[in-house]
CSV table of C-alpha atoms and ligand atoms in Angstrom, one decimal:
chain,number,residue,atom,x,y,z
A,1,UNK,CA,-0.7,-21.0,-9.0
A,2,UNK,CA,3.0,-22.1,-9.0
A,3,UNK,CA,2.3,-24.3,-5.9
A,4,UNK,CA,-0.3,-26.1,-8.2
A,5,UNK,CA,1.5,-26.5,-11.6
A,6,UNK,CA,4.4,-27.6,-10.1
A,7,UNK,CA,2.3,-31.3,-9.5
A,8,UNK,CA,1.1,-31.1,-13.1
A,9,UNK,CA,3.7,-33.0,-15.6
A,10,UNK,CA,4.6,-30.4,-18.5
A,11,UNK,CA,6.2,-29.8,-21.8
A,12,UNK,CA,9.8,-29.1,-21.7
A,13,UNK,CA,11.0,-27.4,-24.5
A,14,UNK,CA,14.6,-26.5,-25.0
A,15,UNK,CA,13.7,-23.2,-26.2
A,16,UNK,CA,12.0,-22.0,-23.4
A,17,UNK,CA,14.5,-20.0,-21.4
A,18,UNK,CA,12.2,-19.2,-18.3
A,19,UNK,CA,10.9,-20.8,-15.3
A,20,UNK,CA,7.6,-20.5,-14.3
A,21,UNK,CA,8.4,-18.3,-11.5
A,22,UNK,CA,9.7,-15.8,-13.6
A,23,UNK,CA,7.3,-12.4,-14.6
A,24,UNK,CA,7.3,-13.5,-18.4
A,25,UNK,CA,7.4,-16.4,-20.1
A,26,UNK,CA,10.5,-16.2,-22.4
A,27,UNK,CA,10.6,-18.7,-25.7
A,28,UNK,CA,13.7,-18.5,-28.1
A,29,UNK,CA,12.7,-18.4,-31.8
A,30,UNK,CA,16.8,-17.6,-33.1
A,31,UNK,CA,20.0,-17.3,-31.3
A,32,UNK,CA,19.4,-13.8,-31.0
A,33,UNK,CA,15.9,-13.1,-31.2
A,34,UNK,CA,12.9,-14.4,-28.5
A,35,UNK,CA,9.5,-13.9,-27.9
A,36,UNK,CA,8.3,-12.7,-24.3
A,37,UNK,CA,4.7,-13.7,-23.6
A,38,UNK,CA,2.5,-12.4,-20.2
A,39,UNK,CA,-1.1,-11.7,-19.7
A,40,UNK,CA,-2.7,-9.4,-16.6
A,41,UNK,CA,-5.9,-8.4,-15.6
A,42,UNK,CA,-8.2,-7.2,-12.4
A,43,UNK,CA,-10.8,-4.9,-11.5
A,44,UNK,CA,-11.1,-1.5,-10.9
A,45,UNK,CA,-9.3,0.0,-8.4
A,46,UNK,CA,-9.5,3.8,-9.0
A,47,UNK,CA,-13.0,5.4,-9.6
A,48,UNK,CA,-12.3,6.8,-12.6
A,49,UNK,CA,-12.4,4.5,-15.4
A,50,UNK,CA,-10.2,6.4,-18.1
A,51,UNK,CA,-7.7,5.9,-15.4
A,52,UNK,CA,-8.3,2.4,-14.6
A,53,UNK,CA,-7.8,1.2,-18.3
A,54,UNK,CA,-4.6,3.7,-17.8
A,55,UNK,CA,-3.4,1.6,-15.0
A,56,UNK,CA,-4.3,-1.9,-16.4
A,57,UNK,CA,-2.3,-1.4,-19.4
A,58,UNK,CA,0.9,-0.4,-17.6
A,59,UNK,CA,0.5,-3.2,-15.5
A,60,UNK,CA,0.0,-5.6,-18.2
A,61,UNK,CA,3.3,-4.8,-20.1
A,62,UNK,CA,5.5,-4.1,-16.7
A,63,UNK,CA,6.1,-7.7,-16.7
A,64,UNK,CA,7.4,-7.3,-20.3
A,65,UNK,CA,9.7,-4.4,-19.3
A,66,UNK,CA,11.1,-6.6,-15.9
A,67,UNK,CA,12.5,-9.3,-17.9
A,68,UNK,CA,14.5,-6.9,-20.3
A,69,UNK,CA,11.6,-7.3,-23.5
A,70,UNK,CA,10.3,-4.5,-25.6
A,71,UNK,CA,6.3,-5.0,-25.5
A,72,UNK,CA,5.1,-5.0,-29.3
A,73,UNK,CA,1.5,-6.2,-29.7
A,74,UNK,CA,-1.2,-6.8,-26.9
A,75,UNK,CA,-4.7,-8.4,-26.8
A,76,UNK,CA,-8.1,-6.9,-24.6
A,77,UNK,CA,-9.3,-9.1,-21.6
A,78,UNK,CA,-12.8,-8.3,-20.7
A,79,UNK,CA,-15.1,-9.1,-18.6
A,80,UNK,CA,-18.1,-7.0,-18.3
A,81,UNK,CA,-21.3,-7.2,-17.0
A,82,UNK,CA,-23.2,-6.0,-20.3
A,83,UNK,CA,-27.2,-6.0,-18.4
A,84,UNK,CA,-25.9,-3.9,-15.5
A,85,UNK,CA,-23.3,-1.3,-17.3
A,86,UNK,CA,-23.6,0.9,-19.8
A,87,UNK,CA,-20.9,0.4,-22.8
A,88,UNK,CA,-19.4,3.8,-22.5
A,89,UNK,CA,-17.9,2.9,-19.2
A,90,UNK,CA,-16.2,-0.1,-21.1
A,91,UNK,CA,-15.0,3.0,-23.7
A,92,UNK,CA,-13.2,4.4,-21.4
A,93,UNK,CA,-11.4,1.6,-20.0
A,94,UNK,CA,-10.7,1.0,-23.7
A,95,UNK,CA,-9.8,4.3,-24.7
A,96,UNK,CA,-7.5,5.0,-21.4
A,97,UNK,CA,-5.3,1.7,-22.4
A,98,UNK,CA,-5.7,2.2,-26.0
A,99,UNK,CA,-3.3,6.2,-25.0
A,100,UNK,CA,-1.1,3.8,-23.2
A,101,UNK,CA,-0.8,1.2,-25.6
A,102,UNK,CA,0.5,4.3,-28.0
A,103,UNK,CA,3.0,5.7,-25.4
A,104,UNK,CA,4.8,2.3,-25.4
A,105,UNK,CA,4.5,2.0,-28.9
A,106,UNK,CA,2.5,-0.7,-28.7
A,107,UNK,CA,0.0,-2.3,-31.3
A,108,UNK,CA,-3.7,-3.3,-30.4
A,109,UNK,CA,-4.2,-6.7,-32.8
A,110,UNK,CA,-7.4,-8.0,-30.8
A,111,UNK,CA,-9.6,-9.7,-27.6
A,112,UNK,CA,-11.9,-11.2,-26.1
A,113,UNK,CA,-14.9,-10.4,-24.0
A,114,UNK,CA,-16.9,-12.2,-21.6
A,115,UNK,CA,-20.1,-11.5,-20.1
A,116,UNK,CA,-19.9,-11.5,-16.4
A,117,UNK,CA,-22.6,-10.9,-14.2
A,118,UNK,CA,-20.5,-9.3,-11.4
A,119,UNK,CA,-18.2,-6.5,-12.0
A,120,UNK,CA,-16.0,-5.5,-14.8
A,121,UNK,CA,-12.1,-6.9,-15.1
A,122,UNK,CA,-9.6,-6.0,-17.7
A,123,UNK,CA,-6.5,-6.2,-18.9
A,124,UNK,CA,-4.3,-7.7,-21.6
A,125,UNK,CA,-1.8,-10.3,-22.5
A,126,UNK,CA,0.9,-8.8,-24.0
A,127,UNK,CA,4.1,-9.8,-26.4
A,128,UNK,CA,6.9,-8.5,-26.5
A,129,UNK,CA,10.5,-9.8,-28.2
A,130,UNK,CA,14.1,-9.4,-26.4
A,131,UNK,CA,17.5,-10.6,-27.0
A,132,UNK,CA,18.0,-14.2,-25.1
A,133,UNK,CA,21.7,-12.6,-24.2
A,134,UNK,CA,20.2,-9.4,-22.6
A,135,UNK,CA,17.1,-11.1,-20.8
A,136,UNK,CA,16.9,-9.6,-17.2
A,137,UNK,CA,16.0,-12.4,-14.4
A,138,UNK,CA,14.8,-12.2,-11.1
A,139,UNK,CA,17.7,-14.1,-9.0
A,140,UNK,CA,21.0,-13.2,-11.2
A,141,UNK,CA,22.6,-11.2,-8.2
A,142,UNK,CA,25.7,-10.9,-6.5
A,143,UNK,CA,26.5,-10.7,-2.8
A,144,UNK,CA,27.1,-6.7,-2.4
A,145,UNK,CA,24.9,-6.0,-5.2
A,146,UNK,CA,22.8,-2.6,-4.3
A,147,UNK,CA,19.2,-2.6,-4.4
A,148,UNK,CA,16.7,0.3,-6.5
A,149,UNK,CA,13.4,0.3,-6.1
A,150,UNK,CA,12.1,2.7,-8.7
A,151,UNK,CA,8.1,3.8,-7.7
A,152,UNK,CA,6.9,4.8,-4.0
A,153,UNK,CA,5.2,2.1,-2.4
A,154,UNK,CA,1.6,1.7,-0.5
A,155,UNK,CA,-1.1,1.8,-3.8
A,156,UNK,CA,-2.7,-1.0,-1.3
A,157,UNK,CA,-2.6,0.7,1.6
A,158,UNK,CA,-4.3,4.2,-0.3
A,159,UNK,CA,-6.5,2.0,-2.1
A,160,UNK,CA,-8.1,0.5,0.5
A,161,UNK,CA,-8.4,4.0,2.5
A,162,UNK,CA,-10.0,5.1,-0.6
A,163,UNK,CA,-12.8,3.0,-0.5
A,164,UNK,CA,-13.6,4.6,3.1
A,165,UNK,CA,-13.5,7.8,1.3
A,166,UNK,CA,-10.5,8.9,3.1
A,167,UNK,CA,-8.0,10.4,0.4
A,168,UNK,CA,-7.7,13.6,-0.1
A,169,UNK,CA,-7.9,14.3,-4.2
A,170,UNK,CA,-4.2,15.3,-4.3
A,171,UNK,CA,-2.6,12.1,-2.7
A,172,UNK,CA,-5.2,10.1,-4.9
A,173,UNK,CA,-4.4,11.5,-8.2
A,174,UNK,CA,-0.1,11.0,-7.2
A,175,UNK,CA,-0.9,7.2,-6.7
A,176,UNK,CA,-3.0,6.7,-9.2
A,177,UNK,CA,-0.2,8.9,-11.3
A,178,UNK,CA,2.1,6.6,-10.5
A,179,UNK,CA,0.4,3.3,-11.0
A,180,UNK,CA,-0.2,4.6,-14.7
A,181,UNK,CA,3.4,5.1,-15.1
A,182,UNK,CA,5.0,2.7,-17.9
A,183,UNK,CA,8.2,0.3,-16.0
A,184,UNK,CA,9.5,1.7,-20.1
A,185,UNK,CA,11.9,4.3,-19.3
A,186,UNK,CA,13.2,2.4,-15.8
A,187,UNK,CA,14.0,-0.6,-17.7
A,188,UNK,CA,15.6,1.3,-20.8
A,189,UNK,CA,18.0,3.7,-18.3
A,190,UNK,CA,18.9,0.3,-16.6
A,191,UNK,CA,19.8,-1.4,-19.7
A,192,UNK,CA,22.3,1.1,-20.5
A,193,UNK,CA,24.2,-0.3,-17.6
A,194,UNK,CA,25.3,-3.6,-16.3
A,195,UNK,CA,22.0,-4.5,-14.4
A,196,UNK,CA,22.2,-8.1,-12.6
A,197,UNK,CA,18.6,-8.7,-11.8
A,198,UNK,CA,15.6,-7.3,-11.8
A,199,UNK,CA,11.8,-8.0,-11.1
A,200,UNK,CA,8.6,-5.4,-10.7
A,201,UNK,CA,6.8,-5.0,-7.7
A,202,UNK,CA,3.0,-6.3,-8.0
A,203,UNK,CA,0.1,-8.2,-5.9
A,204,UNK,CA,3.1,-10.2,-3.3
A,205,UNK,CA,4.5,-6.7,-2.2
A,206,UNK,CA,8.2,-6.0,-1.9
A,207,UNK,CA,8.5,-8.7,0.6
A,208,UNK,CA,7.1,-11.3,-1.9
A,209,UNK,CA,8.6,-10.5,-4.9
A,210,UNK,CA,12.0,-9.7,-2.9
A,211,UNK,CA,11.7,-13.0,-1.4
A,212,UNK,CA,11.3,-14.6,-5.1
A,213,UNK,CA,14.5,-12.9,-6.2
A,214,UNK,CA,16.0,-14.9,-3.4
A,215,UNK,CA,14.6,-17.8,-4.3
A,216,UNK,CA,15.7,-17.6,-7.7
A,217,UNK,CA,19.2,-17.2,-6.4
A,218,UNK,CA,19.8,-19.8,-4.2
A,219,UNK,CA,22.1,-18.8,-2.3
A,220,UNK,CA,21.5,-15.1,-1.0
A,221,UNK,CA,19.7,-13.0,1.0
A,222,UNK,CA,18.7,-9.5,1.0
A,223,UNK,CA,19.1,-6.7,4.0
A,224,UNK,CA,16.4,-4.0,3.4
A,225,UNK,CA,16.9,-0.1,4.9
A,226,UNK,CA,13.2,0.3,5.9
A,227,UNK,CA,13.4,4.0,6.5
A,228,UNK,CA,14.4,4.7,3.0
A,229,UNK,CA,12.0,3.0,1.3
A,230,UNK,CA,10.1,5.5,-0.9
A,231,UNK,CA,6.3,6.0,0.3
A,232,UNK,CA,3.3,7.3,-1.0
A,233,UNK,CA,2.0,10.6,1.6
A,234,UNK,CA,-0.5,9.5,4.2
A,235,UNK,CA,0.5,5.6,4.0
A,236,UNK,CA,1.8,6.1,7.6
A,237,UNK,CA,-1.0,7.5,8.7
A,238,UNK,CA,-3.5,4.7,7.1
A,239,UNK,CA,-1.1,2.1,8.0
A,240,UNK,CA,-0.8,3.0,11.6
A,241,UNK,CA,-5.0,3.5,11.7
A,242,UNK,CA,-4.7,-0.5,10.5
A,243,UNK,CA,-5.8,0.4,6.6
A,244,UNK,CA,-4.5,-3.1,5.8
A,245,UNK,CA,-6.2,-4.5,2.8
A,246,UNK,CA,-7.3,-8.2,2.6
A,247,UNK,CA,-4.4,-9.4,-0.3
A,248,UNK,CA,-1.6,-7.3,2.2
A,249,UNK,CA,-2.9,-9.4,5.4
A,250,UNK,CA,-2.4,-12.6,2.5
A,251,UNK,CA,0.9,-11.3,1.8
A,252,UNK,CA,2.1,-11.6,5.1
A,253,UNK,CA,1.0,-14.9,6.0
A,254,UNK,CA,2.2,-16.5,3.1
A,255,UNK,CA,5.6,-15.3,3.4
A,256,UNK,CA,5.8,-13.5,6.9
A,257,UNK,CA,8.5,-16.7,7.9
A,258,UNK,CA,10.7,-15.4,5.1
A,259,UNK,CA,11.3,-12.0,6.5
A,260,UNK,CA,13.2,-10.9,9.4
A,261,UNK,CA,12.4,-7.7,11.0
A,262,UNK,CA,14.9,-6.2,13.4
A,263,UNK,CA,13.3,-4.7,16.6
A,264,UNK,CA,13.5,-0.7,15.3
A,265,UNK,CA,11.0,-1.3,12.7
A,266,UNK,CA,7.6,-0.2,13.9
A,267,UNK,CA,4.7,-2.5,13.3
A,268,UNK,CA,3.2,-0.1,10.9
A,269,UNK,CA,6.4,-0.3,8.7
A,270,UNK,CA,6.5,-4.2,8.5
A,271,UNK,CA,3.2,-3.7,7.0
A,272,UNK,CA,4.4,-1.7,4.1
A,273,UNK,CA,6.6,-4.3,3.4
A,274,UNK,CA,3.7,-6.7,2.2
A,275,UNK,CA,1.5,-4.2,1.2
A,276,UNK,CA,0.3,-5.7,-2.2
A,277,UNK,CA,0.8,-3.2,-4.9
A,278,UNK,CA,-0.8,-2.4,-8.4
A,279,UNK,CA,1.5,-1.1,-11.4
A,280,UNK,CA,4.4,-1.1,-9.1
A,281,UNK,CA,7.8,-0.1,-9.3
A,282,UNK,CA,11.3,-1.9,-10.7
A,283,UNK,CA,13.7,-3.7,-8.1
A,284,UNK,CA,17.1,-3.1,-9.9
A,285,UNK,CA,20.5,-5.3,-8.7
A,286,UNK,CA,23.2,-3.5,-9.9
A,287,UNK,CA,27.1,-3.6,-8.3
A,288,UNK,CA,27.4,-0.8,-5.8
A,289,UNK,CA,30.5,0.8,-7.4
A,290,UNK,CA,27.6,1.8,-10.6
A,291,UNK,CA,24.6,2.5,-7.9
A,292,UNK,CA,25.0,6.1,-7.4
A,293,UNK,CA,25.2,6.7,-11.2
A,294,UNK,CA,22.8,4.4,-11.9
A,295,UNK,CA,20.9,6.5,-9.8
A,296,UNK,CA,21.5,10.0,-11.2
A,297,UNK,CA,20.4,8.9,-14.3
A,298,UNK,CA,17.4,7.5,-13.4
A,299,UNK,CA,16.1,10.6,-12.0
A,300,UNK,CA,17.9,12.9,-14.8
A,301,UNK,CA,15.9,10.4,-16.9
A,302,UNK,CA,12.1,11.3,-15.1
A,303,UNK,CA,11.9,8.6,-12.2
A,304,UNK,CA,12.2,10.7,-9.5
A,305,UNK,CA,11.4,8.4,-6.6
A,306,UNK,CA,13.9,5.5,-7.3
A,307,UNK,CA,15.6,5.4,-4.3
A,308,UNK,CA,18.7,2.6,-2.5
A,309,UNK,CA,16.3,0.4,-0.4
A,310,UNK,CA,19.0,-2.5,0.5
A,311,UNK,CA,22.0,-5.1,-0.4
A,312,UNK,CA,22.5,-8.1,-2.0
A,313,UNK,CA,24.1,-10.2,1.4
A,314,UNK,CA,25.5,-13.6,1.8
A,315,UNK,CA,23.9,-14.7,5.1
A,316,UNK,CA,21.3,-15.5,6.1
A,317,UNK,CA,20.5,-17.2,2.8
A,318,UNK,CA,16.6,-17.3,1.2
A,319,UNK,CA,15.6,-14.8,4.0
A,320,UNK,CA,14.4,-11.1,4.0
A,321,UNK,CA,16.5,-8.9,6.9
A,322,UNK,CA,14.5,-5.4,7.3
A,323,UNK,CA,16.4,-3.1,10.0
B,401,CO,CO1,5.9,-9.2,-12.3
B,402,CO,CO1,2.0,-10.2,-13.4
């Protein structure tokens, strides 16, 4: 959409402190108080429907959490196809976002539905205030900088396997687990130290959204340590059967130039790198003299898979290096 609006002549407002590439749009009301605006919806991509609305909602308000904010009122998205579905299916969705919406201390104030003749889509646009001075961007990084990645990756990859009806119900109910888990706690652990950058990993993958902190920068690139990176069980397996979901395939053609892979990284392992992702994890730039601590307490604090997935390095600038 960026690609698009970038043609279009808009308003510039000298209170509006983000770009449009950014995961929120960030709008100063007083020198230390501003309002952080973002909206998110898709369909279902679990069975259960409890779940989905579960999943939607943390979506929704991770782009909140990435730039720093603290979520405080949201609005319902719906689409649903009212001849074909019963309403209590749209309860659930409801109710399961409504229990997440209350674990992030967040207040319900309205929506809007549509009728549509398809399939059902939800979400919500969410608000959400922040400091302007503690506003976390995507490209603020330093060469050196160490690299956290906070949730395991491959919700596409298992996704898409689940629609053959290949998951077993343990592996399904860990992803699905993790995709409800709020960015909240991440963010707030991060906060307490000098963080540089940060972003959340959605529907580009870690290549794409890696590849916009670059962007944002300038001037840097990023080196990536594929082994490390934190996977979900059985993406290897899916991966390697060639599992790859339609928006993953997108992923890679879009911004397969940007990336570099060395020649030890298997072909199944590139894949990961695009795979597009639901409710995904933080990226966290911090110095790497604070890494290791910053990393003790964010599994002392409950996010157990954050894990050191690469650097911050000077050369070769605006690309990806994966070894
Ligand atoms: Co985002
Ligand atoms: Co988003």
């Amino acid at each position: 959409m960026n690609e698009v609006l970038h043609e279009i002549p808009l308003v510039s407002d000298p209170n509006l402190l983000t770009s449009l590439g950014e995961d929120a749009g960030i709008y100063k009301l007083r020198e230390d108080l501003a309002i952080v605006v973002t909206l998110d919806y898709f369909n279902p991509i679990v069975s259960e429907v409890y779940m989905y609305g579960q999943i939607a909602a943390a979506n929704a308000l991770s782009d909140v959490y990435a730039m720093g904010g603290k979520p405080i009122i949201a609005m319902n998205i719906v689409c649903f196809p009212s001849a074909e579905m019963d309403l209590s299916i749209l309860k659930e969705v409801l109710r399961g976002a409504a229990d997440k919406l209350k674990e992030a201390n967040v207040a319900l104030v309205g929506g809007h539905t549509v009728i549509d003749p398809k399939e059902i889509k939800y979400g919500l646009s969410v608000v959400g205030i922040v400091n302007p001075q503690k506003i976390l961007t995507k490209g603020n990084f330093k060469v050196g900088d160490k690299l956290i990645l906070t949730k395991a990756l491959g919700t596409g990859i298992i996704n898409n396997a689940l629609k053959g009806k290949m998951v077993d119900e343990e592996t399904e109910t860990e992803v699905a687990r993790s995709m409800a888990t709020l960015n909240k706690r991440a963010v707030e652990i991060a906060q307490e130290m000098d963080i540089h950058a940060c972003t959340d990993i959605t529907g580009f993958g870690l290549a794409g959204h890696l590849y916009e902190m670059v962007e944002e920068s300038k001037d840097k690139g990023i080196k990536i340590d594929s082994p490390s990176l934190p996977l979900f069980p059985r993406v290897e397996e899916f991966a390697k059967m060639g599992l790859i979901p339609p928006g993953t395939q997108r992923n890679r053609k879009f911004r397969g130039e940007k990336v570099e892979f060395s020649e030890e990284v298997p072909e199944w392992r590139q894949w990961v790198m695009f795979d597009a992702q639901t409710s995904g994890g933080l990226v966290l730039a911090i110095h790497p003299d604070k890494v290791e601590e910053l990393l003790k307490r964010l599994h002392e604090g409950g996010v157990e898979k954050a894990t050191i997935i690469g650097e911050v390095i000077e050369e070769p600038k605006g690309k990806i290096v994966v070894e």
